[in-house]
Amino acid sequence: MTLSKYLDPKNDIAFKKIFGTEKNKDILIHFLNDILGFSEDNHIIDIEFLSPILAPKIAVKKQSIVDVLCKDKKGIKYIIEMQVTKSRGFEKRAQYYASQVYGNQANIGDKYHELKEIIFIAIADCIIFPNKSHYKSDHVILDKATYEHDLKDFYFTFIELPKFTKSKEELSSIEEKWCYFFKHAHETTEKELEEFIGGDSIIHRAYTALDQYYWTDEELATYEELKRIHMDNKAAISQEIYAAKNR
């Protein structure tokens, strides 16, 4: 059993406890507004949770394609996923799932103008785009000649945590505090939290949701089991890489 006060938000059960429950819905709303940089004109006010779809092969392994799926009052759907290990073709998987959610909009018929946007957000504890230096990248469909944004229904944001290297003393924006939260929450002490959290009460609540004092024994047991599985998977991948380099 972990001895730290705050658990790791990258753990599947911890992630869903913070961002995938009605109790903490306002935390998810703030996170989406903060990461997407929404202004008052397009600010998300409320969201409705939807049931993530399981692909047959992935369902057998008890791994959901997405951690959180929701939509706002305008019908725009948001897919939020925590990716803890490098997976070949993850960027293609993101596009595939976004297209599935887009195509599965019910009762549209031939009213294609009523199709709503899909926004996919991935928080990755691994490198997705090796040639990009910045930890956050936003992807849209642009006209190659004019760079006009005519096709507006797909939007992808990837946060690559290994590329985020700022210390708590260097945090200067709410976006950076979220990235620090995902990368270092399980290493943060109460004293350190008070020093850099400032007046950001929502992020403070996200840390509180990670406080194991408020978790049941069953939840903690599941957390530890998922942690073990992740460590085993990581070790297996490292062994594969080692074996490939030493052939």
PDB file of C-alpha atoms in Angstrom:
ATOM      1  CA  MET A   1       0.000   0.000   0.000  1.00  0.00           C
ATOM      2  CA  THR A   2       1.312   3.420  -0.962  1.00  0.00           C
ATOM      3  CA  LEU A   3       2.388   5.647   1.921  1.00  0.00           C
ATOM      4  CA  SER A   4       1.935   8.992   0.141  1.00  0.00           C
ATOM      5  CA  LYS A   5      -1.038  11.171   1.006  1.00  0.00           C
ATOM      6  CA  TYR A   6      -2.110  11.787  -2.592  1.00  0.00           C
ATOM      7  CA  LEU A   7      -2.539   8.957  -5.063  1.00  0.00           C
ATOM      8  CA  ASP A   8      -1.533   9.029  -8.727  1.00  0.00           C
ATOM      9  CA  PRO A   9      -4.172  10.587 -11.047  1.00  0.00           C
ATOM     10  CA  LYS A  10      -2.728   8.604 -13.969  1.00  0.00           C
ATOM     11  CA  ASN A  11      -4.111   5.432 -12.394  1.00  0.00           C
ATOM     12  CA  ASP A  12      -7.359   4.495 -14.165  1.00  0.00           C
ATOM     13  CA  ILE A  13      -9.576   4.362 -11.072  1.00  0.00           C
ATOM     14  CA  ALA A  14      -8.112   7.621  -9.727  1.00  0.00           C
ATOM     15  CA  PHE A  15      -8.598   9.379 -13.061  1.00  0.00           C
ATOM     16  CA  LYS A  16     -12.231   8.318 -13.284  1.00  0.00           C
ATOM     17  CA  LYS A  17     -12.858   9.171  -9.629  1.00  0.00           C
ATOM     18  CA  ILE A  18     -11.768  12.751 -10.301  1.00  0.00           C
ATOM     19  CA  PHE A  19     -13.091  13.364 -13.799  1.00  0.00           C
ATOM     20  CA  GLY A  20     -15.751  10.717 -14.394  1.00  0.00           C
ATOM     21  CA  THR A  21     -18.280  11.140 -11.574  1.00  0.00           C
ATOM     22  CA  GLU A  22     -21.292  13.380 -11.029  1.00  0.00           C
ATOM     23  CA  LYS A  23     -19.867  14.361  -7.648  1.00  0.00           C
ATOM     24  CA  ASN A  24     -16.822  15.934  -9.289  1.00  0.00           C
ATOM     25  CA  LYS A  25     -18.461  17.092 -12.516  1.00  0.00           C
ATOM     26  CA  ASP A  26     -17.467  20.707 -11.889  1.00  0.00           C
ATOM     27  CA  ILE A  27     -13.802  19.630 -11.745  1.00  0.00           C
ATOM     28  CA  LEU A  28     -14.110  18.126 -15.238  1.00  0.00           C
ATOM     29  CA  ILE A  29     -15.867  21.259 -16.527  1.00  0.00           C
ATOM     30  CA  HIS A  30     -13.090  23.503 -15.221  1.00  0.00           C
ATOM     31  CA  PHE A  31     -10.429  21.166 -16.598  1.00  0.00           C
ATOM     32  CA  LEU A  32     -11.992  21.246 -20.083  1.00  0.00           C
ATOM     33  CA  ASN A  33     -12.334  25.033 -20.071  1.00  0.00           C
ATOM     34  CA  ASP A  34      -8.773  25.466 -18.800  1.00  0.00           C
ATOM     35  CA  ILE A  35      -7.072  23.034 -21.195  1.00  0.00           C
ATOM     36  CA  LEU A  36      -9.077  24.100 -24.251  1.00  0.00           C
ATOM     37  CA  GLY A  37      -8.695  27.788 -23.412  1.00  0.00           C
ATOM     38  CA  PHE A  38     -12.392  28.489 -23.780  1.00  0.00           C
ATOM     39  CA  SER A  39     -13.446  32.113 -23.368  1.00  0.00           C
ATOM     40  CA  GLU A  40     -16.747  33.294 -21.914  1.00  0.00           C
ATOM     41  CA  ASP A  41     -18.331  33.018 -25.389  1.00  0.00           C
ATOM     42  CA  ASN A  42     -17.791  29.251 -25.659  1.00  0.00           C
ATOM     43  CA  HIS A  43     -17.378  28.418 -21.958  1.00  0.00           C
ATOM     44  CA  ILE A  44     -18.726  25.006 -20.943  1.00  0.00           C
ATOM     45  CA  ILE A  45     -21.387  25.516 -18.277  1.00  0.00           C
ATOM     46  CA  ASP A  46     -22.617  21.951 -17.798  1.00  0.00           C
ATOM     47  CA  ILE A  47     -21.943  18.474 -19.166  1.00  0.00           C
ATOM     48  CA  GLU A  48     -23.722  15.125 -19.317  1.00  0.00           C
ATOM     49  CA  PHE A  49     -21.757  11.903 -18.872  1.00  0.00           C
ATOM     50  CA  LEU A  50     -22.160   9.271 -21.593  1.00  0.00           C
ATOM     51  CA  SER A  51     -21.217   5.590 -21.478  1.00  0.00           C
ATOM     52  CA  PRO A  52     -17.883   4.869 -23.189  1.00  0.00           C
ATOM     53  CA  ILE A  53     -18.104   2.367 -26.036  1.00  0.00           C
ATOM     54  CA  LEU A  54     -15.975  -0.763 -25.841  1.00  0.00           C
ATOM     55  CA  ALA A  55     -14.371  -2.209 -28.946  1.00  0.00           C
ATOM     56  CA  PRO A  56     -14.841  -6.027 -28.899  1.00  0.00           C
ATOM     57  CA  LYS A  57     -11.139  -6.935 -28.806  1.00  0.00           C
ATOM     58  CA  ILE A  58     -10.393  -4.332 -26.155  1.00  0.00           C
ATOM     59  CA  ALA A  59     -13.455  -5.256 -24.109  1.00  0.00           C
ATOM     60  CA  VAL A  60     -12.096  -8.793 -23.765  1.00  0.00           C
ATOM     61  CA  LYS A  61      -9.005  -7.301 -22.113  1.00  0.00           C
ATOM     62  CA  LYS A  62     -11.236  -5.132 -19.913  1.00  0.00           C
ATOM     63  CA  GLN A  63      -9.642  -1.970 -21.258  1.00  0.00           C
ATOM     64  CA  SER A  64     -12.002   0.800 -22.335  1.00  0.00           C
ATOM     65  CA  ILE A  65     -11.146   2.822 -25.419  1.00  0.00           C
ATOM     66  CA  VAL A  66     -11.846   6.005 -23.501  1.00  0.00           C
ATOM     67  CA  ASP A  67     -11.862   6.967 -19.847  1.00  0.00           C
ATOM     68  CA  VAL A  68     -14.471   9.735 -19.954  1.00  0.00           C
ATOM     69  CA  LEU A  69     -17.057  10.571 -22.603  1.00  0.00           C
ATOM     70  CA  CYS A  70     -19.443  13.486 -22.138  1.00  0.00           C
ATOM     71  CA  LYS A  71     -21.315  16.195 -24.010  1.00  0.00           C
ATOM     72  CA  ASP A  72     -22.189  19.810 -23.252  1.00  0.00           C
ATOM     73  CA  LYS A  73     -25.463  21.695 -23.642  1.00  0.00           C
ATOM     74  CA  LYS A  74     -24.684  22.381 -27.310  1.00  0.00           C
ATOM     75  CA  GLY A  75     -24.282  18.657 -28.015  1.00  0.00           C
ATOM     76  CA  ILE A  76     -20.521  18.877 -28.519  1.00  0.00           C
ATOM     77  CA  LYS A  77     -18.931  15.636 -27.324  1.00  0.00           C
ATOM     78  CA  TYR A  78     -15.689  15.449 -25.354  1.00  0.00           C
ATOM     79  CA  ILE A  79     -13.485  12.370 -25.164  1.00  0.00           C
ATOM     80  CA  ILE A  80     -10.892  12.447 -22.380  1.00  0.00           C
ATOM     81  CA  GLU A  81      -8.356   9.651 -22.108  1.00  0.00           C
ATOM     82  CA  MET A  82      -5.406   8.888 -19.862  1.00  0.00           C
ATOM     83  CA  GLN A  83      -2.716   6.962 -21.745  1.00  0.00           C
ATOM     84  CA  VAL A  84      -0.076   5.541 -19.398  1.00  0.00           C
ATOM     85  CA  THR A  85       2.029   3.394 -21.730  1.00  0.00           C
ATOM     86  CA  LYS A  86       3.265   3.849 -25.273  1.00  0.00           C
ATOM     87  CA  SER A  87       0.875   2.215 -27.698  1.00  0.00           C
ATOM     88  CA  ARG A  88       1.701   1.900 -31.378  1.00  0.00           C
ATOM     89  CA  GLY A  89      -0.748   3.875 -33.487  1.00  0.00           C
ATOM     90  CA  PHE A  90      -2.313   5.690 -30.535  1.00  0.00           C
ATOM     91  CA  GLU A  91      -2.864   8.826 -32.645  1.00  0.00           C
ATOM     92  CA  LYS A  92      -4.724   6.689 -35.195  1.00  0.00           C
ATOM     93  CA  ARG A  93      -6.770   5.113 -32.431  1.00  0.00           C
ATOM     94  CA  ALA A  94      -7.725   8.608 -31.266  1.00  0.00           C
ATOM     95  CA  GLN A  95      -8.954   9.504 -34.743  1.00  0.00           C
ATOM     96  CA  TYR A  96     -10.760   6.188 -35.111  1.00  0.00           C
ATOM     97  CA  TYR A  97     -12.664   6.570 -31.877  1.00  0.00           C
ATOM     98  CA  ALA A  98     -13.494  10.221 -32.557  1.00  0.00           C
ATOM     99  CA  SER A  99     -14.908   9.220 -35.944  1.00  0.00           C
ATOM    100  CA  GLN A 100     -16.935   6.437 -34.301  1.00  0.00           C
ATOM    101  CA  VAL A 101     -18.490   8.845 -31.820  1.00  0.00           C
ATOM    102  CA  TYR A 102     -19.133  11.316 -34.650  1.00  0.00           C
ATOM    103  CA  GLY A 103     -20.779   8.709 -36.882  1.00  0.00           C
ATOM    104  CA  ASN A 104     -22.877   7.236 -34.076  1.00  0.00           C
ATOM    105  CA  GLN A 105     -24.858  10.408 -33.477  1.00  0.00           C
ATOM    106  CA  ALA A 106     -28.436   9.160 -33.417  1.00  0.00           C
ATOM    107  CA  ASN A 107     -31.494  10.323 -35.325  1.00  0.00           C
ATOM    108  CA  ILE A 108     -29.588  12.479 -37.769  1.00  0.00           C
ATOM    109  CA  GLY A 109     -30.860  10.879 -40.965  1.00  0.00           C
ATOM    110  CA  ASP A 110     -29.806  13.085 -43.866  1.00  0.00           C
ATOM    111  CA  LYS A 111     -29.552  16.205 -41.673  1.00  0.00           C
ATOM    112  CA  TYR A 112     -25.781  16.301 -41.797  1.00  0.00           C
ATOM    113  CA  HIS A 113     -25.775  19.956 -40.809  1.00  0.00           C
ATOM    114  CA  GLU A 114     -26.917  18.844 -37.338  1.00  0.00           C
ATOM    115  CA  LEU A 115     -23.817  16.741 -36.655  1.00  0.00           C
ATOM    116  CA  LYS A 116     -21.948  18.068 -33.618  1.00  0.00           C
ATOM    117  CA  GLU A 117     -18.235  18.573 -33.021  1.00  0.00           C
ATOM    118  CA  ILE A 118     -15.983  15.981 -31.399  1.00  0.00           C
ATOM    119  CA  ILE A 119     -13.131  17.096 -29.136  1.00  0.00           C
ATOM    120  CA  PHE A 120     -10.568  14.459 -28.129  1.00  0.00           C
ATOM    121  CA  ILE A 121      -8.174  15.157 -25.245  1.00  0.00           C
ATOM    122  CA  ALA A 122      -5.361  12.756 -24.387  1.00  0.00           C
ATOM    123  CA  ILE A 123      -3.122  13.044 -21.329  1.00  0.00           C
ATOM    124  CA  ALA A 124      -0.200  10.774 -22.143  1.00  0.00           C
ATOM    125  CA  ASP A 125       2.484   9.564 -19.750  1.00  0.00           C
ATOM    126  CA  CYS A 126       4.578   8.775 -22.807  1.00  0.00           C
ATOM    127  CA  ILE A 127       5.832  10.425 -25.991  1.00  0.00           C
ATOM    128  CA  ILE A 128       3.292  10.458 -28.824  1.00  0.00           C
ATOM    129  CA  PHE A 129       5.010  12.848 -31.228  1.00  0.00           C
ATOM    130  CA  PRO A 130       8.825  12.510 -30.924  1.00  0.00           C
ATOM    131  CA  ASN A 131       9.506  15.412 -33.284  1.00  0.00           C
ATOM    132  CA  LYS A 132       7.484  17.941 -31.293  1.00  0.00           C
ATOM    133  CA  SER A 133       9.220  19.754 -28.442  1.00  0.00           C
ATOM    134  CA  HIS A 134       6.228  21.317 -26.680  1.00  0.00           C
ATOM    135  CA  TYR A 135       4.231  19.238 -24.207  1.00  0.00           C
ATOM    136  CA  LYS A 136       0.831  20.303 -25.603  1.00  0.00           C
ATOM    137  CA  SER A 137      -0.281  20.146 -29.221  1.00  0.00           C
ATOM    138  CA  ASP A 138      -3.666  21.046 -30.727  1.00  0.00           C
ATOM    139  CA  HIS A 139      -4.720  19.534 -34.037  1.00  0.00           C
ATOM    140  CA  VAL A 140      -7.434  20.730 -36.424  1.00  0.00           C
ATOM    141  CA  ILE A 141      -8.214  20.329 -40.142  1.00  0.00           C
ATOM    142  CA  LEU A 142      -6.906  23.265 -42.183  1.00  0.00           C
ATOM    143  CA  ASP A 143      -6.908  24.251 -45.851  1.00  0.00           C
ATOM    144  CA  LYS A 144      -3.335  23.513 -47.022  1.00  0.00           C
ATOM    145  CA  ALA A 145      -3.160  26.648 -49.164  1.00  0.00           C
ATOM    146  CA  THR A 146      -4.944  29.259 -47.051  1.00  0.00           C
ATOM    147  CA  TYR A 147      -4.827  27.637 -43.563  1.00  0.00           C
ATOM    148  CA  GLU A 148      -8.526  28.423 -43.224  1.00  0.00           C
ATOM    149  CA  HIS A 149     -10.391  26.310 -40.700  1.00  0.00           C
ATOM    150  CA  ASP A 150     -13.440  25.253 -42.739  1.00  0.00           C
ATOM    151  CA  LEU A 151     -13.843  21.677 -41.454  1.00  0.00           C
ATOM    152  CA  LYS A 152     -14.459  22.319 -37.778  1.00  0.00           C
ATOM    153  CA  ASP A 153     -15.964  19.125 -36.360  1.00  0.00           C
ATOM    154  CA  PHE A 154     -12.774  17.384 -35.211  1.00  0.00           C
ATOM    155  CA  TYR A 155     -10.345  18.774 -32.645  1.00  0.00           C
ATOM    156  CA  PHE A 156      -7.549  16.855 -30.931  1.00  0.00           C
ATOM    157  CA  THR A 157      -5.411  17.932 -27.994  1.00  0.00           C
ATOM    158  CA  PHE A 158      -2.474  15.835 -26.794  1.00  0.00           C
ATOM    159  CA  ILE A 159      -0.603  16.517 -23.557  1.00  0.00           C
ATOM    160  CA  GLU A 160       2.680  14.597 -23.378  1.00  0.00           C
ATOM    161  CA  LEU A 161       3.698  14.620 -19.725  1.00  0.00           C
ATOM    162  CA  PRO A 162       7.363  13.558 -20.228  1.00  0.00           C
ATOM    163  CA  LYS A 163       7.862  16.842 -22.102  1.00  0.00           C
ATOM    164  CA  PHE A 164       6.498  18.911 -19.219  1.00  0.00           C
ATOM    165  CA  THR A 165       9.542  19.765 -17.131  1.00  0.00           C
ATOM    166  CA  LYS A 166       8.558  22.806 -15.073  1.00  0.00           C
ATOM    167  CA  SER A 167       9.027  22.736 -11.321  1.00  0.00           C
ATOM    168  CA  LYS A 168       6.314  23.903  -8.931  1.00  0.00           C
ATOM    169  CA  GLU A 169       8.129  27.240  -8.557  1.00  0.00           C
ATOM    170  CA  GLU A 170       7.916  27.850 -12.314  1.00  0.00           C
ATOM    171  CA  LEU A 171       4.173  27.294 -12.732  1.00  0.00           C
ATOM    172  CA  SER A 172       2.593  30.390 -14.254  1.00  0.00           C
ATOM    173  CA  SER A 173      -0.779  29.314 -15.661  1.00  0.00           C
ATOM    174  CA  ILE A 174      -3.750  27.145 -14.796  1.00  0.00           C
ATOM    175  CA  GLU A 175      -2.832  24.848 -17.710  1.00  0.00           C
ATOM    176  CA  GLU A 176       0.632  24.295 -16.249  1.00  0.00           C
ATOM    177  CA  LYS A 177      -0.845  23.541 -12.830  1.00  0.00           C
ATOM    178  CA  TRP A 178      -3.024  20.828 -14.382  1.00  0.00           C
ATOM    179  CA  CYS A 179       0.001  19.300 -16.113  1.00  0.00           C
ATOM    180  CA  TYR A 180       1.969  19.398 -12.866  1.00  0.00           C
ATOM    181  CA  PHE A 181      -1.009  17.766 -11.148  1.00  0.00           C
ATOM    182  CA  PHE A 182      -1.001  14.820 -13.547  1.00  0.00           C
ATOM    183  CA  LYS A 183       2.749  14.366 -13.410  1.00  0.00           C
ATOM    184  CA  HIS A 184       3.550  15.032  -9.746  1.00  0.00           C
ATOM    185  CA  ALA A 185       0.391  14.832  -7.602  1.00  0.00           C
ATOM    186  CA  HIS A 186       1.467  11.547  -6.006  1.00  0.00           C
ATOM    187  CA  GLU A 187       4.768  13.162  -4.964  1.00  0.00           C
ATOM    188  CA  THR A 188       3.267  16.382  -3.608  1.00  0.00           C
ATOM    189  CA  THR A 189       3.066  17.148   0.111  1.00  0.00           C
ATOM    190  CA  GLU A 190       0.363  19.244   1.765  1.00  0.00           C
ATOM    191  CA  LYS A 191       2.881  22.005   2.442  1.00  0.00           C
ATOM    192  CA  GLU A 192       4.029  22.103  -1.176  1.00  0.00           C
ATOM    193  CA  LEU A 193       0.425  22.155  -2.364  1.00  0.00           C
ATOM    194  CA  GLU A 194      -0.406  25.228  -0.312  1.00  0.00           C
ATOM    195  CA  GLU A 195       2.703  26.964  -1.639  1.00  0.00           C
ATOM    196  CA  PHE A 196       1.890  26.753  -5.342  1.00  0.00           C
ATOM    197  CA  ILE A 197      -1.853  26.117  -5.609  1.00  0.00           C
ATOM    198  CA  GLY A 198      -2.773  29.732  -4.870  1.00  0.00           C
ATOM    199  CA  GLY A 199      -6.467  30.484  -5.224  1.00  0.00           C
ATOM    200  CA  ASP A 200      -7.192  27.640  -7.634  1.00  0.00           C
ATOM    201  CA  SER A 201      -9.847  25.938  -5.520  1.00  0.00           C
ATOM    202  CA  ILE A 202     -10.888  23.484  -8.248  1.00  0.00           C
ATOM    203  CA  ILE A 203      -7.403  22.006  -8.588  1.00  0.00           C
ATOM    204  CA  HIS A 204      -7.248  21.886  -4.796  1.00  0.00           C
ATOM    205  CA  ARG A 205     -10.415  19.761  -4.901  1.00  0.00           C
ATOM    206  CA  ALA A 206      -8.782  17.504  -7.491  1.00  0.00           C
ATOM    207  CA  TYR A 207      -5.918  16.901  -5.044  1.00  0.00           C
ATOM    208  CA  THR A 208      -8.424  16.259  -2.261  1.00  0.00           C
ATOM    209  CA  ALA A 209     -10.090  13.614  -4.442  1.00  0.00           C
ATOM    210  CA  LEU A 210      -6.698  11.875  -4.539  1.00  0.00           C
ATOM    211  CA  ASP A 211      -6.323  11.889  -0.763  1.00  0.00           C
ATOM    212  CA  GLN A 212      -6.395   8.213   0.149  1.00  0.00           C
ATOM    213  CA  TYR A 213      -8.007   9.086   3.480  1.00  0.00           C
ATOM    214  CA  TYR A 214     -11.297   9.497   1.601  1.00  0.00           C
ATOM    215  CA  TRP A 215     -10.975   6.227  -0.333  1.00  0.00           C
ATOM    216  CA  THR A 216     -12.589   2.948   0.682  1.00  0.00           C
ATOM    217  CA  ASP A 217     -10.505  -0.189   1.244  1.00  0.00           C
ATOM    218  CA  GLU A 218     -12.012  -1.674  -1.917  1.00  0.00           C
ATOM    219  CA  GLU A 219     -11.079   1.381  -3.994  1.00  0.00           C
ATOM    220  CA  LEU A 220      -7.529   1.333  -2.631  1.00  0.00           C
ATOM    221  CA  ALA A 221      -7.214  -2.384  -3.412  1.00  0.00           C
ATOM    222  CA  THR A 222      -8.322  -1.758  -7.009  1.00  0.00           C
ATOM    223  CA  TYR A 223      -5.901   1.156  -7.253  1.00  0.00           C
ATOM    224  CA  GLU A 224      -2.997  -1.035  -6.122  1.00  0.00           C
ATOM    225  CA  GLU A 225      -3.977  -3.841  -8.515  1.00  0.00           C
ATOM    226  CA  LEU A 226      -4.098  -1.434 -11.470  1.00  0.00           C
ATOM    227  CA  LYS A 227      -0.772   0.020 -10.348  1.00  0.00           C
ATOM    228  CA  ARG A 228       0.747  -3.470 -10.320  1.00  0.00           C
ATOM    229  CA  ILE A 229      -0.616  -4.250 -13.787  1.00  0.00           C
ATOM    230  CA  HIS A 230       0.792  -0.985 -15.137  1.00  0.00           C
ATOM    231  CA  MET A 231       4.228  -1.716 -13.646  1.00  0.00           C
ATOM    232  CA  ASP A 232       4.182  -5.240 -15.118  1.00  0.00           C
ATOM    233  CA  ASN A 233       3.240  -3.884 -18.547  1.00  0.00           C
ATOM    234  CA  LYS A 234       5.949  -1.251 -18.349  1.00  0.00           C
ATOM    235  CA  ALA A 235       8.534  -3.873 -17.389  1.00  0.00           C
ATOM    236  CA  ALA A 236       7.438  -6.114 -20.265  1.00  0.00           C
ATOM    237  CA  ILE A 237       7.789  -3.249 -22.762  1.00  0.00           C
ATOM    238  CA  SER A 238      11.247  -2.394 -21.398  1.00  0.00           C
ATOM    239  CA  GLN A 239      12.286  -6.017 -21.791  1.00  0.00           C
ATOM    240  CA  GLU A 240      11.041  -6.080 -25.394  1.00  0.00           C
ATOM    241  CA  ILE A 241      13.028  -2.933 -26.191  1.00  0.00           C
ATOM    242  CA  TYR A 242      16.127  -4.363 -24.498  1.00  0.00           C
ATOM    243  CA  ALA A 243      15.799  -7.652 -26.361  1.00  0.00           C
ATOM    244  CA  ALA A 244      15.341  -5.857 -29.696  1.00  0.00           C
ATOM    245  CA  LYS A 245      18.484  -3.749 -29.142  1.00  0.00           C
ATOM    246  CA  ASN A 246      20.595  -6.773 -28.201  1.00  0.00           C
ATOM    247  CA  ARG A 247      19.699  -9.162 -30.973  1.00  0.00           C
TER     248      ARG A 247
END
